[in-house]
Structure formats: C-alpha cells, structure tokens
Amino acid sequence: MAETPSLRERARRAARTEITASAVRLFAENGFEATTIDQITAAVGMSRRSFFHYFGSKEDVVLGDTEALGESVRAALEARPADESAWTAIKQAFLVLQQKAGSLEEQLILARIHHEAPSLRARHLEKHLRWQELLAPEVQRRLGLPDSPAPDPRALAFVAAALACLNAAVDAWYRSGGADDPERFFDEAVATLRA
C-alpha cells in the first residue's frame, strides 16, 4: 500500500508543477536558451533562491528529476519476470517514462525544446551515462554474465544501445508530430541492432 504524501510533499509537487508549466510556456515562446531563470521566477512570483529549492538548473525543469526517473526505470526493470529477455525487460521498463509524461501537446512542446537546446542535449547525455551504471547490474544478470563489483562492459554497452534506440524512437516520434508509434520505432531500432 502506497503512503499518502504529506501536506508538505503535496505542496512541493504543486509548486514544481506550477514552475514547470510557466517555464515551459516561456521556453516555447522565447526559446530555451533565451529564457532566463529570472524570467521564470518572475512569472511564478518567487525568488531565484526559492527556484533552486525545486530545481538544480534550468535544464532540470525540462528533463525532470533524472535521478528519480532512473530509479523508476530500474525498479520497473527489476520487477519484470525473471525469465524475460533483457531486450523485452528493458523495453517494458522504459514504458514507465511514457506513463510519467504529460499530454501529447506537452510532450511535443518538451521534445521541440529539447531538440533546439544544445545545453539540454548535453545534460541528456549525462543522464544516460548515470542510467547506464544504474541499469547495468540487472541487465548483466539477465544476460547471464558473471557477477562483478563493477558493471560488466557488455552490460554497459547493452544499456547504452537500448538508450540509443529509445532516443532514436523518440526523435522519430517527434518528427512525425506525435502521429507515429514510438514503441514501433524502438522495436525497429532494436531489430536493426540484433540483425
């Protein structure tokens, strides 16, 4: 049974949601790079200092809490049936990300902002490096690789390839205006790697 969030946690989530909505609107209107933290804080009526209680950077507003998202994917991966292939398990674990996404319109706006901002691309790559380390142990087990204190390079390569397939699928989905199926794109990318 899930714990009910405290009043303080609900207020924190509401504030993050309001900041995110205002920031995304400003990013969509002015561009990510041209929008400042001061503009975001003015739009929501808070100080810069308060902004940093909720987000570590302007990039985090778009990317979300990458640590928490990574933990959600890891938990979903570990919860998959033990005999499921590594590819099937990681694909199903990635679906957690889709469940946490907003409306189609919001997803397309965020994808556009993400594609237009080099600093977001760089931060996205950092996230993937952290996720490789986080997901590799479970992938290593599913691949039947020996246990080791450090992740096996083959497991790290597997996760990197899966994340590249995910990126390719999301990029293709964005270019289709959200009309095509990102799961199909992911499956096609994986099939190409496995051929």
Coordinates of C-alpha atoms in Angstrom, one line a residue:
M1 CA 0.0 0.0 0.0
A2 CA 1.4 3.4 -1.1
E3 CA 2.0 6.0 1.6
T4 CA -0.1 9.2 1.2
P5 CA 2.2 12.1 0.6
S6 CA 2.4 14.6 3.4
L7 CA 0.9 18.1 3.0
R8 CA 4.4 19.5 2.6
E9 CA 5.2 17.0 -0.2
R10 CA 1.9 17.7 -2.0
A11 CA 2.7 21.5 -1.7
R12 CA 6.2 20.9 -3.1
R13 CA 4.8 18.9 -6.0
A14 CA 2.2 21.6 -6.8
A15 CA 5.0 24.3 -6.7
R16 CA 7.2 22.2 -9.1
T17 CA 4.2 21.7 -11.4
E18 CA 3.5 25.4 -11.5
I19 CA 7.1 26.4 -12.1
T20 CA 7.4 23.8 -14.8
A21 CA 4.2 25.0 -16.6
S22 CA 5.3 28.6 -16.5
A23 CA 8.9 27.7 -17.6
V24 CA 7.7 25.5 -20.5
R25 CA 5.4 28.3 -21.7
L26 CA 8.3 30.8 -21.6
F27 CA 10.6 28.3 -23.4
A28 CA 8.0 27.7 -26.1
E29 CA 7.5 31.4 -26.6
N30 CA 11.1 32.7 -26.3
G31 CA 13.3 29.6 -26.8
F32 CA 15.1 27.7 -24.1
E33 CA 18.5 29.5 -24.3
A34 CA 16.9 33.0 -24.4
T35 CA 14.7 32.3 -21.3
T36 CA 16.4 33.2 -18.0
I37 CA 15.8 31.8 -14.5
D38 CA 14.9 35.4 -13.5
Q39 CA 12.1 35.4 -16.1
I40 CA 10.8 32.1 -14.8
T41 CA 10.9 33.2 -11.2
A42 CA 9.1 36.5 -12.1
A43 CA 6.4 34.5 -13.9
V44 CA 5.6 32.4 -10.8
G45 CA 6.4 35.2 -8.2
M46 CA 9.3 33.6 -6.4
S47 CA 12.9 34.3 -5.8
R48 CA 15.9 32.7 -7.5
R49 CA 16.8 31.1 -4.3
S50 CA 13.4 29.5 -4.0
F51 CA 13.7 28.3 -7.6
F52 CA 16.8 26.4 -6.6
H53 CA 14.9 24.6 -3.8
Y54 CA 12.9 22.9 -6.5
F55 CA 15.3 22.6 -9.4
G56 CA 19.0 22.3 -9.7
S57 CA 19.1 24.1 -13.0
K58 CA 17.0 25.4 -15.9
E59 CA 17.7 22.2 -17.7
D60 CA 16.1 20.2 -14.9
V61 CA 12.8 21.9 -15.5
V62 CA 12.6 20.2 -18.9
L63 CA 14.4 16.9 -18.1
G64 CA 12.6 16.4 -14.8
D65 CA 14.2 14.7 -11.8
T66 CA 16.5 12.4 -13.8
E67 CA 17.6 10.5 -10.6
A68 CA 14.0 9.7 -9.7
L69 CA 13.2 8.8 -13.3
G70 CA 16.2 6.5 -13.4
E71 CA 15.2 4.8 -10.2
S72 CA 11.7 4.3 -11.6
V73 CA 13.1 2.6 -14.7
R74 CA 15.5 0.5 -12.5
A75 CA 12.6 -0.6 -10.3
A76 CA 10.5 -1.4 -13.3
L77 CA 13.3 -3.4 -14.9
E78 CA 13.9 -5.4 -11.7
A79 CA 10.2 -6.1 -11.4
R80 CA 10.0 -7.8 -14.8
P81 CA 9.6 -11.6 -14.9
A82 CA 13.0 -13.2 -14.2
D83 CA 13.0 -15.3 -17.3
E84 CA 12.2 -12.4 -19.6
S85 CA 14.9 -11.4 -22.1
A86 CA 17.0 -8.4 -21.4
W87 CA 15.6 -6.6 -24.5
T88 CA 12.0 -7.2 -23.6
A89 CA 12.5 -6.3 -20.0
I90 CA 14.3 -3.0 -20.7
K91 CA 11.6 -2.1 -23.3
Q92 CA 8.9 -2.7 -20.8
A93 CA 10.8 -0.8 -18.1
F94 CA 11.2 2.2 -20.5
L95 CA 7.3 2.4 -20.7
V96 CA 7.5 3.9 -17.1
L97 CA 8.8 7.1 -18.8
Q98 CA 5.7 7.3 -21.0
Q99 CA 3.4 6.9 -18.0
K100 CA 5.1 9.9 -16.3
A101 CA 4.7 12.1 -19.4
G102 CA 2.0 14.7 -19.8
S103 CA -0.4 15.2 -22.6
L104 CA 0.6 14.8 -26.3
E105 CA 0.8 18.5 -26.7
E106 CA 3.0 18.9 -23.7
Q107 CA 5.2 16.1 -24.8
L108 CA 5.6 17.6 -28.3
I109 CA 6.5 21.0 -26.8
L110 CA 9.1 19.5 -24.5
A111 CA 10.5 17.4 -27.4
R112 CA 10.8 20.6 -29.5
I113 CA 12.5 22.5 -26.7
H114 CA 14.8 19.6 -26.1
H115 CA 15.8 19.3 -29.7
E116 CA 16.5 23.0 -30.1
A117 CA 18.7 23.5 -27.0
P118 CA 22.3 22.2 -27.1
S119 CA 22.7 22.5 -23.3
L120 CA 19.7 20.1 -22.9
R121 CA 21.3 17.7 -25.3
A122 CA 24.5 17.7 -23.2
R123 CA 22.5 17.2 -20.0
H124 CA 20.6 14.4 -21.6
L125 CA 23.8 12.6 -22.4
E126 CA 24.9 13.0 -18.7
K127 CA 21.7 11.4 -17.6
H128 CA 22.3 8.4 -19.9
L129 CA 25.7 7.8 -18.5
R130 CA 24.2 7.7 -15.0
W131 CA 21.4 5.4 -16.2
Q132 CA 23.9 3.0 -17.7
E133 CA 25.5 2.5 -14.3
L134 CA 22.1 2.2 -12.7
L135 CA 20.6 -0.3 -15.1
A136 CA 23.6 -2.4 -16.0
P137 CA 23.6 -4.7 -12.9
E138 CA 20.1 -6.0 -13.7
V139 CA 20.9 -6.3 -17.4
Q140 CA 24.1 -8.1 -16.5
R141 CA 22.1 -10.7 -14.6
R142 CA 19.6 -11.1 -17.4
L143 CA 22.4 -11.6 -19.9
G144 CA 23.8 -14.4 -17.7
L145 CA 27.1 -12.5 -17.2
P146 CA 29.1 -13.3 -14.1
D147 CA 28.5 -11.1 -11.0
S148 CA 31.2 -8.5 -10.5
P149 CA 31.8 -5.5 -8.3
A150 CA 31.9 -3.1 -11.3
P151 CA 29.4 -3.4 -14.1
D152 CA 30.4 -5.7 -17.0
P153 CA 31.3 -3.6 -20.1
R154 CA 28.9 -5.8 -22.1
A155 CA 26.0 -4.8 -19.8
L156 CA 27.0 -1.2 -20.0
A157 CA 27.1 -1.4 -23.9
F158 CA 23.7 -3.1 -23.9
V159 CA 22.1 -0.3 -21.8
A160 CA 23.9 2.3 -24.0
A161 CA 22.4 0.6 -27.1
A162 CA 19.0 0.4 -25.6
L163 CA 19.1 4.1 -24.6
A164 CA 20.2 5.0 -28.2
C165 CA 17.3 3.0 -29.5
L166 CA 15.0 4.9 -27.2
N167 CA 16.4 8.3 -28.3
A168 CA 16.0 7.3 -32.0
A169 CA 12.4 6.2 -31.3
V170 CA 11.6 9.5 -29.5
D171 CA 13.3 11.6 -32.2
A172 CA 11.3 9.8 -35.0
W173 CA 8.1 10.1 -33.0
Y174 CA 8.7 13.9 -32.6
R175 CA 9.5 14.3 -36.3
S176 CA 6.1 12.6 -37.0
G177 CA 4.4 15.3 -35.0
G178 CA 3.4 12.6 -32.5
A179 CA 1.4 10.7 -35.1
D180 CA 3.6 7.5 -35.2
D181 CA 4.1 4.9 -32.6
P182 CA 7.3 5.3 -30.6
E183 CA 7.2 1.7 -29.5
R184 CA 7.3 0.6 -33.1
F185 CA 10.3 2.8 -33.8
F186 CA 12.0 1.3 -30.7
D187 CA 11.3 -2.2 -31.9
E188 CA 12.7 -1.4 -35.3
A189 CA 15.8 0.1 -33.9
V190 CA 16.4 -2.9 -31.7
A191 CA 15.7 -5.3 -34.6
T192 CA 18.4 -3.5 -36.6
L193 CA 20.9 -3.8 -33.8
R194 CA 20.1 -7.5 -33.3
A195 CA 20.3 -8.4 -37.1

